[in-house]
Coordinates of C-alpha atoms in Angstrom, one line a residue:
Chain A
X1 CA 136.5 223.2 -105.2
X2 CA 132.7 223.4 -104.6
X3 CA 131.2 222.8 -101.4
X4 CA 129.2 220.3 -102.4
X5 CA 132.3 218.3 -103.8
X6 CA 132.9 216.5 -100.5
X7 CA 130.8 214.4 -97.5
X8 CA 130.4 216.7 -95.2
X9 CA 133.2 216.2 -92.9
X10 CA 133.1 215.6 -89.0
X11 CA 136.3 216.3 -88.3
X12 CA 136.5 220.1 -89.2
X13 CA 139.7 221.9 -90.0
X14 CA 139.8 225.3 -88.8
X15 CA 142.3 225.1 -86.8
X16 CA 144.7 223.7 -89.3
X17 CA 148.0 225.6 -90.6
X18 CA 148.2 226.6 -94.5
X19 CA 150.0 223.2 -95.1
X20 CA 148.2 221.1 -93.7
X21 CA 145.0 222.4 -95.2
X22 CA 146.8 222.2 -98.4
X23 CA 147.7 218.6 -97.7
X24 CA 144.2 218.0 -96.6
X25 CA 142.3 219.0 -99.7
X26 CA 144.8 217.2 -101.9
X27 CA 143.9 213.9 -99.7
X28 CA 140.0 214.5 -100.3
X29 CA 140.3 215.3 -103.7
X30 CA 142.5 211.9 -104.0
X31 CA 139.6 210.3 -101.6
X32 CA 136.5 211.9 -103.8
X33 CA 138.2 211.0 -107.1
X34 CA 138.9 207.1 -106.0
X35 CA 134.8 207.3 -104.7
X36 CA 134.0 208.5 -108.3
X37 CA 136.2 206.0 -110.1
X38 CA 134.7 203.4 -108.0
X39 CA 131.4 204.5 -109.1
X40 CA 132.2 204.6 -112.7
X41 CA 133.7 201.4 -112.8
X42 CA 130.1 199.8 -111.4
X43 CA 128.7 201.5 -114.1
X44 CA 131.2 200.4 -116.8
X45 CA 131.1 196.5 -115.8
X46 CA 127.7 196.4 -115.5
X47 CA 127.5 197.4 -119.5
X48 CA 125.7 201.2 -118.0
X49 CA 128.1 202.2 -121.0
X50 CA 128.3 200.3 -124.9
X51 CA 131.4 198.3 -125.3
X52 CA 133.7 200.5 -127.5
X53 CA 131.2 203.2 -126.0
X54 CA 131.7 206.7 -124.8
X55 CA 131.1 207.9 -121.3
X56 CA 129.2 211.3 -120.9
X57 CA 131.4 214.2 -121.0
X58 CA 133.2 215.6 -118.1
X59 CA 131.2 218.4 -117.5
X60 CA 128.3 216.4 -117.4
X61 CA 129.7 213.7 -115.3
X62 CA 131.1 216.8 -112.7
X63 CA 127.4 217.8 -113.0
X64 CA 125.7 214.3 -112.1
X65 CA 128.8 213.2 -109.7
X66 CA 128.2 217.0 -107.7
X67 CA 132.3 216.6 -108.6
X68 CA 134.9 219.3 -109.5
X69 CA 136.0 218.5 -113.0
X70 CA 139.3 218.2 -111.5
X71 CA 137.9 215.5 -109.4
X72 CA 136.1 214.0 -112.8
X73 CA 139.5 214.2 -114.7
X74 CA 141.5 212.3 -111.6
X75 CA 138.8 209.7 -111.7
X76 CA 139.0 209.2 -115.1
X77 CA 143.1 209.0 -114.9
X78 CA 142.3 206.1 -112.2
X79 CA 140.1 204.4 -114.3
X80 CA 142.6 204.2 -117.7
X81 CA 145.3 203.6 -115.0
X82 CA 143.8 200.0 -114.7
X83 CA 143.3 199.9 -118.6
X84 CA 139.1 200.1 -118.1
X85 CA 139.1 203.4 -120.3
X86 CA 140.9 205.3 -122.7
X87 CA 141.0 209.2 -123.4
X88 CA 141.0 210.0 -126.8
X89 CA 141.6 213.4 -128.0
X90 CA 138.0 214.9 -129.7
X91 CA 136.3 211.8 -128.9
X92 CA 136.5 211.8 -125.6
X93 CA 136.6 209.0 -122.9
X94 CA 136.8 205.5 -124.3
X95 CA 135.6 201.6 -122.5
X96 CA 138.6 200.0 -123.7
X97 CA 138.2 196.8 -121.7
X98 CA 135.7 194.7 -120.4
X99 CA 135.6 192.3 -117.3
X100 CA 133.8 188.9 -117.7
X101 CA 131.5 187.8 -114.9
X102 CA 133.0 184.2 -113.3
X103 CA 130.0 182.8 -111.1
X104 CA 131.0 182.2 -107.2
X105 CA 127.5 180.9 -106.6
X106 CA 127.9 177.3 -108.1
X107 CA 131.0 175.5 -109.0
X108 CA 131.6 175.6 -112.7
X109 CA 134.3 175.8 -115.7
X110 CA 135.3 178.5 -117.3
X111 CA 133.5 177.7 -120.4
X112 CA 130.3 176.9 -118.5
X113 CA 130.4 180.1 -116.7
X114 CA 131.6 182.4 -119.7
X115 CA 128.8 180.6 -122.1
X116 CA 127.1 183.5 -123.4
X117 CA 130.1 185.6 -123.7
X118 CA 132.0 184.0 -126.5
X119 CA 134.7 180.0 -127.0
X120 CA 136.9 179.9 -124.3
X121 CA 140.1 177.7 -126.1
X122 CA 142.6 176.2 -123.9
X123 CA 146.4 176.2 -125.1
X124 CA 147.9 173.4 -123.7
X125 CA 151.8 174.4 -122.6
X126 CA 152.4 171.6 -121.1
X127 CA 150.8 167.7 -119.8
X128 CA 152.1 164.5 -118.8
X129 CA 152.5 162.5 -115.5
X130 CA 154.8 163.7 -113.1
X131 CA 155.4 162.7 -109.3
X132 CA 153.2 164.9 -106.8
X133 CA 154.9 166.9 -104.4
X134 CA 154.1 166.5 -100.3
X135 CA 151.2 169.4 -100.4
X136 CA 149.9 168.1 -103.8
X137 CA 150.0 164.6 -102.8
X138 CA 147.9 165.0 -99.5
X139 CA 146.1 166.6 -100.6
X140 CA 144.3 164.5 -103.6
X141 CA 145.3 161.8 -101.0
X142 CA 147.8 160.0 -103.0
X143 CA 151.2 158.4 -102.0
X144 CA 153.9 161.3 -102.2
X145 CA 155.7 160.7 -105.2
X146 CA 153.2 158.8 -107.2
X147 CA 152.6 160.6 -110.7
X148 CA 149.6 162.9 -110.8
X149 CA 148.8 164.0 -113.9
X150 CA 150.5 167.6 -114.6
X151 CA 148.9 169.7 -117.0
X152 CA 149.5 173.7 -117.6
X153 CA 146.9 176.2 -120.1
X154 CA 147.0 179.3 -121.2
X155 CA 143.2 179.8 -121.4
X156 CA 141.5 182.5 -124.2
X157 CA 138.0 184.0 -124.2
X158 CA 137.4 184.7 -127.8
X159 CA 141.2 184.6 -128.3
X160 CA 142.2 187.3 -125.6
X161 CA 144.0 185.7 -122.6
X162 CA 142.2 185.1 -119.6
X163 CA 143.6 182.9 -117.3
X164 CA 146.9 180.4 -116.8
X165 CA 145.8 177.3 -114.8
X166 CA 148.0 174.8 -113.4
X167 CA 145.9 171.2 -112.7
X168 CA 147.2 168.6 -110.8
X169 CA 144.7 165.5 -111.4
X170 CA 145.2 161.5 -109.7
X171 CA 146.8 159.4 -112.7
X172 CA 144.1 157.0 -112.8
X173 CA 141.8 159.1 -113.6
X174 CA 143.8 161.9 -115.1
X175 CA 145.5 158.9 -117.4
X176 CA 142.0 158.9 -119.6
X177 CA 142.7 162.9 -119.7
X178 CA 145.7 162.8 -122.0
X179 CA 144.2 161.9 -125.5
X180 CA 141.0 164.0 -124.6
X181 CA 140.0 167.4 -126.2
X182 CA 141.6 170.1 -123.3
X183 CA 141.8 172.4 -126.4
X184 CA 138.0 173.2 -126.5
X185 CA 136.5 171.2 -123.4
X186 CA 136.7 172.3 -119.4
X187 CA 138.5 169.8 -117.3
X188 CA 135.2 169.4 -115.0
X189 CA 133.4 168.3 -118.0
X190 CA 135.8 165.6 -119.1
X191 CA 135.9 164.9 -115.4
X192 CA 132.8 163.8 -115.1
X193 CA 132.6 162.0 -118.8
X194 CA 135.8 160.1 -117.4
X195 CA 134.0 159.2 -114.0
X196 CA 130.5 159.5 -115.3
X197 CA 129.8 160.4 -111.7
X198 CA 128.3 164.5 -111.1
X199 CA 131.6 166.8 -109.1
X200 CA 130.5 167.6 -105.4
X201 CA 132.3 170.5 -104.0
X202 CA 134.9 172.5 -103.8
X203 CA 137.3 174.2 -101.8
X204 CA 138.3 177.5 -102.9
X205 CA 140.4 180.2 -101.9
X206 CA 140.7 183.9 -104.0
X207 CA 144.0 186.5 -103.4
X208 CA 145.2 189.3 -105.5
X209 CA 148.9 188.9 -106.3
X210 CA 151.0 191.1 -108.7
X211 CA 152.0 188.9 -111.8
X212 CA 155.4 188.0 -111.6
X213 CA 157.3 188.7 -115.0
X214 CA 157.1 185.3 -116.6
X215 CA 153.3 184.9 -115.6
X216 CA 152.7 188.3 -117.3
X217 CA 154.4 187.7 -120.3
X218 CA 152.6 184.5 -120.8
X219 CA 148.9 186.9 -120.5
X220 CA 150.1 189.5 -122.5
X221 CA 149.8 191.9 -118.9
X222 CA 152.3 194.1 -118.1
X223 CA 154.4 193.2 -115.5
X224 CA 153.3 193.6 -112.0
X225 CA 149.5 193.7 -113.5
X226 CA 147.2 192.5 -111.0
X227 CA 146.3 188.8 -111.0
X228 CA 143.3 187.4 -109.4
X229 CA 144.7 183.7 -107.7
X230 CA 141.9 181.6 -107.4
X231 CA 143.1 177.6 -105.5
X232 CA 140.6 175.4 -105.9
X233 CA 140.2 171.9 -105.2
X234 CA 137.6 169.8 -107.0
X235 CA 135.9 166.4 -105.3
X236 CA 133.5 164.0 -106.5
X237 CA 130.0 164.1 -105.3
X238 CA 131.3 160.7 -103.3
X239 CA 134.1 163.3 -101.6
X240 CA 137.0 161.7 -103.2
X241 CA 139.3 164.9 -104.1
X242 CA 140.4 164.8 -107.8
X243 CA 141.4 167.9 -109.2
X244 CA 143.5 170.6 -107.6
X245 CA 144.1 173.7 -109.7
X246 CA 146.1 176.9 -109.0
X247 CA 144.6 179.7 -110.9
X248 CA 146.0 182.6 -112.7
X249 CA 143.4 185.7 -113.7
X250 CA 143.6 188.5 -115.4
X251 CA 142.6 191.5 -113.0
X252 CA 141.2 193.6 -115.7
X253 CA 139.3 190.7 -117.5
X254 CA 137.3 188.9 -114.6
X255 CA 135.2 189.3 -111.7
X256 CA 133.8 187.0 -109.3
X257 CA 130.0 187.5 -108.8
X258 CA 127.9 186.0 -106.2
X259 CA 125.4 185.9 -103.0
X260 CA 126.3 185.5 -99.2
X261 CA 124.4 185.1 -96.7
X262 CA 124.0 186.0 -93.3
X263 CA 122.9 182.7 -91.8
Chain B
X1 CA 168.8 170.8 -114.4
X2 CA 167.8 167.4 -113.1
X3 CA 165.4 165.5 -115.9
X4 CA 162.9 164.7 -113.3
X5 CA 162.7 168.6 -112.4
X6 CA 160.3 169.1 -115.1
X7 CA 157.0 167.1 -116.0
X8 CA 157.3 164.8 -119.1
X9 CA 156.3 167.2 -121.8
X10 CA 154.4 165.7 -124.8
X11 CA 155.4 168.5 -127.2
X12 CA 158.9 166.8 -127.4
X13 CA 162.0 169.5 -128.7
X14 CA 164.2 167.1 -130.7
X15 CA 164.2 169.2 -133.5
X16 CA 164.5 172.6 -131.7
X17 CA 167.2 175.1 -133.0
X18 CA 169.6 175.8 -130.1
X19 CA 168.0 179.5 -129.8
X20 CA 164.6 177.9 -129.2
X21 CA 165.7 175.0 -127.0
X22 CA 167.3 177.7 -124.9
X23 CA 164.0 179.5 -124.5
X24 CA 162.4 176.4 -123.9
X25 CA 164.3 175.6 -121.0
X26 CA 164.4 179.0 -119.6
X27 CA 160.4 179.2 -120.1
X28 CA 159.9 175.8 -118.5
X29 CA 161.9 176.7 -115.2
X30 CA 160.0 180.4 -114.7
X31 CA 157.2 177.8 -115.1
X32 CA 158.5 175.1 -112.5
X33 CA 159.5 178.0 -110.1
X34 CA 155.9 179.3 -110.4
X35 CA 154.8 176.0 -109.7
X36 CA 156.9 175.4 -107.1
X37 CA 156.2 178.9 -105.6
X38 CA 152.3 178.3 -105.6
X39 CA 152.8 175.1 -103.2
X40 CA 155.1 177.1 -100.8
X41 CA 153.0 179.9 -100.6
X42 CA 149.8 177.4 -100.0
X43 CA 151.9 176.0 -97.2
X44 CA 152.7 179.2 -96.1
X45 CA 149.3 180.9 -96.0
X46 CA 148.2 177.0 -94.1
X47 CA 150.9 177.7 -91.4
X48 CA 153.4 174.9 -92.1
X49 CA 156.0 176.6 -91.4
X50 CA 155.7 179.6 -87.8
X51 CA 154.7 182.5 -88.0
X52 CA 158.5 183.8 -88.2
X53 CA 159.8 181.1 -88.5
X54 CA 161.6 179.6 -91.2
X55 CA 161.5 177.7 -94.2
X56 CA 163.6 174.4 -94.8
X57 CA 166.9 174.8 -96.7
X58 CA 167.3 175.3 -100.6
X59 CA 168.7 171.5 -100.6
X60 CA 165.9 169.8 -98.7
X61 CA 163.3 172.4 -100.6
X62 CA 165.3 171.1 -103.6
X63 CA 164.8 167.1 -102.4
X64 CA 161.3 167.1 -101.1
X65 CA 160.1 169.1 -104.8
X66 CA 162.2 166.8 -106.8
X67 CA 163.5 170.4 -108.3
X68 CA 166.7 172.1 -109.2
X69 CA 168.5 174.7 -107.0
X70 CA 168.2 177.2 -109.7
X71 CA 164.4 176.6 -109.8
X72 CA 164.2 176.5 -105.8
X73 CA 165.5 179.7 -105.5
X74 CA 163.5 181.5 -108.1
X75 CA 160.8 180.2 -106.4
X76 CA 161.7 181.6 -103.3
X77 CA 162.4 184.8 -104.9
X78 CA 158.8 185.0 -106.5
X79 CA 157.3 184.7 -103.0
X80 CA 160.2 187.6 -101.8
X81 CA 158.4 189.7 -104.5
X82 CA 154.8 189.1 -103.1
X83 CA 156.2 190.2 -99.6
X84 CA 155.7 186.5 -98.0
X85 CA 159.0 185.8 -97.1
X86 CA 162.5 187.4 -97.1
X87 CA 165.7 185.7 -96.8
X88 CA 167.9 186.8 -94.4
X89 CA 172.3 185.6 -94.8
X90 CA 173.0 183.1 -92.3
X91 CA 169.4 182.4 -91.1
X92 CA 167.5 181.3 -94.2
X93 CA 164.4 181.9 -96.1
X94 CA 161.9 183.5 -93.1
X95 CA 158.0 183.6 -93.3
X96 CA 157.6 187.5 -93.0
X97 CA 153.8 188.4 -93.5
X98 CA 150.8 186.6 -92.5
X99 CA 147.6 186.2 -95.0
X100 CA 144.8 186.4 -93.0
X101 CA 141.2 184.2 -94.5
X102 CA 138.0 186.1 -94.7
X103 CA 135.3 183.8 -95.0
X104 CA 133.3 183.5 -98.7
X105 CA 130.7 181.1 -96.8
X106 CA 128.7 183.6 -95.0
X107 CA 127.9 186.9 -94.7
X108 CA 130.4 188.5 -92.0
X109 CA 131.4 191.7 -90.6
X110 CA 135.6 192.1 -90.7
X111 CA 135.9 191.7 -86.8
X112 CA 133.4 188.7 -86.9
X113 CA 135.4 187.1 -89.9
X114 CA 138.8 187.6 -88.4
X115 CA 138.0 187.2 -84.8
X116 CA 140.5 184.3 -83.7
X117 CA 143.1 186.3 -85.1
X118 CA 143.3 189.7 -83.5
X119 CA 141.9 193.2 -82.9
X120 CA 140.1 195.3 -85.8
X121 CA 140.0 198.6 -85.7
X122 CA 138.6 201.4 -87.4
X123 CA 140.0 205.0 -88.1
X124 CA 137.0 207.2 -89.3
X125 CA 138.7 209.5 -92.1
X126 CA 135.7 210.5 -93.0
X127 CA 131.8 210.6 -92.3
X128 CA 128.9 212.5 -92.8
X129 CA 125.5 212.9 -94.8
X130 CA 126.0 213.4 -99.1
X131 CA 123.7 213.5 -101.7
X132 CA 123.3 210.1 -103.2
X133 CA 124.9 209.9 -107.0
X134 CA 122.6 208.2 -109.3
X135 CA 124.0 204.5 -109.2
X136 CA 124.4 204.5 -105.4
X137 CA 120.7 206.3 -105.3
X138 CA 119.7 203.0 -107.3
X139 CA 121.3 200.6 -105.6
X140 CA 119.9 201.5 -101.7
X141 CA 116.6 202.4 -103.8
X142 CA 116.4 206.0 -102.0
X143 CA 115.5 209.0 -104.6
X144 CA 118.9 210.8 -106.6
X145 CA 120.7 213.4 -104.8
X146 CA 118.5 212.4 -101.7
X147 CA 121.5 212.3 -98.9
X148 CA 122.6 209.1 -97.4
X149 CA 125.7 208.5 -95.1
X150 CA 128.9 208.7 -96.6
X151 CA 131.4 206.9 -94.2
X152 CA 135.2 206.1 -95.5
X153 CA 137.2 204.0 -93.1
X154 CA 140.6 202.5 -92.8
X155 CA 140.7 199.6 -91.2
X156 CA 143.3 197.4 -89.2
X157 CA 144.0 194.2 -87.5
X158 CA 146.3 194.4 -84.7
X159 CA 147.3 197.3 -86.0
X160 CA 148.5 196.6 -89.5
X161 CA 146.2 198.4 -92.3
X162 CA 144.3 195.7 -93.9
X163 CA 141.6 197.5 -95.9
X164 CA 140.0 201.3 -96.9
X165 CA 136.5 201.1 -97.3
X166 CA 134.2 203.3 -98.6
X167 CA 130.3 202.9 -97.5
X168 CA 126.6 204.1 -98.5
X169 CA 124.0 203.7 -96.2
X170 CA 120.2 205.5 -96.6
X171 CA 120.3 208.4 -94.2
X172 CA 117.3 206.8 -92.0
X173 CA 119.0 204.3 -90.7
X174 CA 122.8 206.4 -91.2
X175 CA 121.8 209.0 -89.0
X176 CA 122.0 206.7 -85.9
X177 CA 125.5 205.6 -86.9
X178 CA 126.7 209.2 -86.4
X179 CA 126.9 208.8 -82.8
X180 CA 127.9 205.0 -82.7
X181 CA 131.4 203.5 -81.8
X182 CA 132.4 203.0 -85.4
X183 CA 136.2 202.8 -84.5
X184 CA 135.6 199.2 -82.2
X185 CA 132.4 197.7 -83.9
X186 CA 131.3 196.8 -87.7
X187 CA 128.9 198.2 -89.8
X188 CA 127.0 195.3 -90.0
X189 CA 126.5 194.6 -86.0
X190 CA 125.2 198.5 -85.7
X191 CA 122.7 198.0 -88.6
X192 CA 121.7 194.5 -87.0
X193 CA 120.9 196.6 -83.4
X194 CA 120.0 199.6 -84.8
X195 CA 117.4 198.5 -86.7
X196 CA 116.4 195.3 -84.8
X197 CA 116.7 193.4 -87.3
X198 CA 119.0 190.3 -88.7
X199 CA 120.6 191.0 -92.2
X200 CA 119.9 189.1 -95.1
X201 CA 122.2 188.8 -98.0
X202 CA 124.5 190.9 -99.8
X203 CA 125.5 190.7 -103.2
X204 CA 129.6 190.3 -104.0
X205 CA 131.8 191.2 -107.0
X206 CA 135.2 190.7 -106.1
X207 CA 138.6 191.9 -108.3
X208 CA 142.3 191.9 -108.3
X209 CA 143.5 195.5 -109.4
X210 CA 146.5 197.8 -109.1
X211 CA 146.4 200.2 -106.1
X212 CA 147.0 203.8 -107.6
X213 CA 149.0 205.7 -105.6
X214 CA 146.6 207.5 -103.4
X215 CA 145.3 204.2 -102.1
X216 CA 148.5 202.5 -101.7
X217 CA 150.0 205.8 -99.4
X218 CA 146.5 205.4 -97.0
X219 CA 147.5 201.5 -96.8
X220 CA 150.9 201.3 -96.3
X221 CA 151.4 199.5 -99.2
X222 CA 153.7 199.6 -102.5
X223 CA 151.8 202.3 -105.4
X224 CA 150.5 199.2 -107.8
X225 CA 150.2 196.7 -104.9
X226 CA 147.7 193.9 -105.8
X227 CA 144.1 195.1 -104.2
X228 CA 141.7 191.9 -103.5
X229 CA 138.2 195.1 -104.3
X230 CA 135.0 194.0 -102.7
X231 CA 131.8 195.8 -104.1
X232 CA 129.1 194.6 -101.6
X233 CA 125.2 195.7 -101.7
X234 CA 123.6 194.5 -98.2
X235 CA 120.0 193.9 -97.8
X236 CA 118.0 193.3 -94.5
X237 CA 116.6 189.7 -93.8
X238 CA 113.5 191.6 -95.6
X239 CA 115.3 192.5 -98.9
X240 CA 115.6 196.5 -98.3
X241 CA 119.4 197.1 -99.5
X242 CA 120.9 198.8 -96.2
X243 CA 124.7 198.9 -96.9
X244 CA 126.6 199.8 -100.3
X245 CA 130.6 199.4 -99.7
X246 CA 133.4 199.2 -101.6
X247 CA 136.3 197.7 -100.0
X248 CA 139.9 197.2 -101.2
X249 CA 141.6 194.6 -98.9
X250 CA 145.5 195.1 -99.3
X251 CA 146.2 191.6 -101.5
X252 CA 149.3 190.9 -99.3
X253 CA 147.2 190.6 -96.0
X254 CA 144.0 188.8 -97.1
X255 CA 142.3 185.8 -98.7
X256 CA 139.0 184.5 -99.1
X257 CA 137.6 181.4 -98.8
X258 CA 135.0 179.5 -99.1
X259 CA 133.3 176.1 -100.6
X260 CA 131.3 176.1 -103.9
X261 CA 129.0 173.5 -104.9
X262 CA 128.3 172.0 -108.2
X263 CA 124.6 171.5 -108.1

C-alpha cells in the first residue's frame, strides 16, 4: 500500500495492536476505493468516457488516482456492482450503462426533459376512473370518494424502462384524458392542451427505496435494485392542484440535476 | 377480492385463458398494494399517524382504501420491507422509523436543514491534506495533484447515522478547517466565517443506488440498502467553487423536498 494511497490521516495509529491495524487498513482501502468509485462515476455520467467505451487501464488509473491497483480493482468492483461498468476479459473495463439527466431546475415531463436523448413511449397498464382515497382526495381537494382518474405507465426511453408512474388526476379534467395519446405524449402536455391554461408549480418530494419484487419485475431491475421515488403534485398556474403522481425510477438510469441556492 | 378494490381497467379480460386471468389478478393486486403502500407511507412520512404510534387496523385500512384484506396487508408488508413500520401480535402495525426532509429549496447545511428535529453530529473518520485527482482538481479549479483537504465524515442526528460524506475543499481555505469544531458545526457555516463571505450556489446531482457493503457496515444499514447520493460542487457568492462532497444519505432516514416551477 503506498503512502501516498491515503489522506493523510489525523488520527495516527501507532499505538494500535496487529488487529486492529489490520482492520484499519482494510477500512481505508474500503474508504479510498468508495472515494475512487465516486470519482469514476462523475467521470462516467458526465460522458468523460464514450458510451460502449473503455476506461483507461488500471495501471494507469492507479497512476492518475495516486491509488494501489488493489484500490483501482475494488473501485472498479463497486462501480459494476451498480451495473455502471462491466469487466471484460482482454478488453478491459466496459460503460455498460448510462444515467439520463432529469432537470430539478424547472418543472417538466419526462419527454420534455429527456428531448435530446432519444422517444420516451408510455405503456399504459392500467386507466379508468376510480374513487380517491382520503390522502389522494385532499389533496387534489376533491370529495373523498369521488372518482379521480387512475392511470398506471410503464415509461421507456428508447425502449429501455425508465420509470413506473402512478397519476391520480380530478375526473373533470382527467375525463378528456382517457381517449388522448398517453402512449407518446407527457401528461403535463395534455394537461395543459385539456385546460389550455400554463401548470404553476409543484410540490415534490425525492427518496431512495429498494424496489419491492413486483415493481422490479415490472423495470426489468433486479429485485431490491435501487429506485429513485420522486412524489410530486402538479397545480395550475391559478393554484388549483390537478395532478398527483407517485414515481418510480430506475437508480442506474436517472439522475436529478440542478442549482440551489443559498439565499 | 371486492370489484371496487381495483380501478376500472379499460383493457377488459373476457377472453383471458384461466392461466392469464390468474396472472392478471395477481399482477393487479402487487399493483393495488403498491398503490396502497405509497399513500401509507406518504401519511407516514406527513406524521398522520405518532411517532410510535400506530396504524389503524387491517379492517378500517381495508374500509377507508376501499381495498381487500389481502391487498391491505401486502401493503403493509411492502412498507415492513422499507423499514417504516413493523407489526407487532396483539398491538398492530407500528410506525418504527422516522424520514426526516432535507430541504431542495435552498442551499443548507445538514444541521441548518434539520434543525427542528434534533442534534447533528459529526465523527471525523478521516481528515487531512491530499493531492487533488484530476476531476476534483477541475472542479475546485486548483492545479492537478496540488493538495486540497480531504475530510470524510459520518454523520448523525440524535444519534442515528444518517449520512457518510466525503469532502474536497482547496487547501487555502481547508487549512483553517484543521483546527475547527467539525464534530458540532457544518462545513458550510465554517466556510461562511472563515472566509467572511456568504455562499452562493452549489450545483446537485442526486441518485438512488445500492449501498455496497463497506458503506452499509459505516451506516448501520442493510449491504444494498437504498442510498439517496448527493454530488454537490459549492461556489462562494462570487462564483469560486469552495466545497466538492459527495454524500450518501441512508434512503431509510431521509427525503428531499422542494417546489419546482414550470416557467
Amino acid at each position: 500500500m503506498p503512502a501516498n494511497d491515503r489522506p493523510r490521516d489525523h488520527a495516527g495509529q501507532g499505538a494500535a495492536t496487529t488487529v486492529a491495524a489490520h482492520r484499519a487498513r482494510r477500512r481505508l482501502r474500503a474508504d479510498r476505493a468508495r472515494q475512487l468509485a465516486d470519482l469514476l462515476r462523475r467521470q462516467i455520467l458526465t460522458g468523460a468516457y464514450q458510451d460502449g467505451g473503455t476506461l483507461p487501464h488500471e495501471s494507469i488509473l492507479a497512476t492518475d488516482y495516486r491509488a494501489s491497483r488493489n484500490t483501482v480493482r475494488q473501485a472498479l468492483d463497486l462501480l459494476r456492482a451498480e451495473g455502471l461498468v462491466d469487466r471484460l476479459p482482454g478488453v478491459g473495463t466496459v460503460v455498460v450503462a448510462r444515467k439520463y439527466p432529469h432537470g430539478l431546475d424547472r418543472l417538466m415531463g419526462l419527454a420534455e426533459t429527456l428531448r435530446e436523448h432519444g422517444r420516451v413511449t408510455n405503456e399504459v397498464r392500467t386507466m379508468g376512473p376510480a374513487p380517491a382515497p382520503v390522502p389522494v382526495a385532499e389533496r387534489l381537494r376533491v370529495p373523498a370518494g369521488a372518482d379521480v382518474l387512475y392511470i398506471e405507465r410503464l415509461r421507456r426511453l428508447n425502449g429501455l424502462p425508465l420509470s413506473l408512474d402512478v397519476t391520480y388526476i380530478p375526473l373533470d379534467i382527467g375525463a378528456s384524458l382517457l381517449g388522448a395519446d398517453l402512449e407518446n405524449t407527457d401528461v403535463f402536455r395534455l394537461l395543459e392542451a385539456i385546460t389550455g391554461r400554463p401548470l404553476g408549480h409543484a410540490e415534490i418530494t425525492l427518496e431512495a427505496v429498494n424496489a419491492d419484487a413486483h415493481s422490479a419485475a415490472v423495470l426489468q431491475a433486479p429485485r431490491g435494485a435501487a429506485v429513485l421515488m420522486l412524489e410530486r403534485l402538479t397545480h395550475l398556474a391559478d393554484g388549483r392542484p390537478v395532478d398527483l403522481e407517485f414515481i418510480r425510477f430506475r437508480g442506474d438510469r436517472i439522475t436529478m440535476s440542478g442549482l440551489l441556492h443559498r439565499s
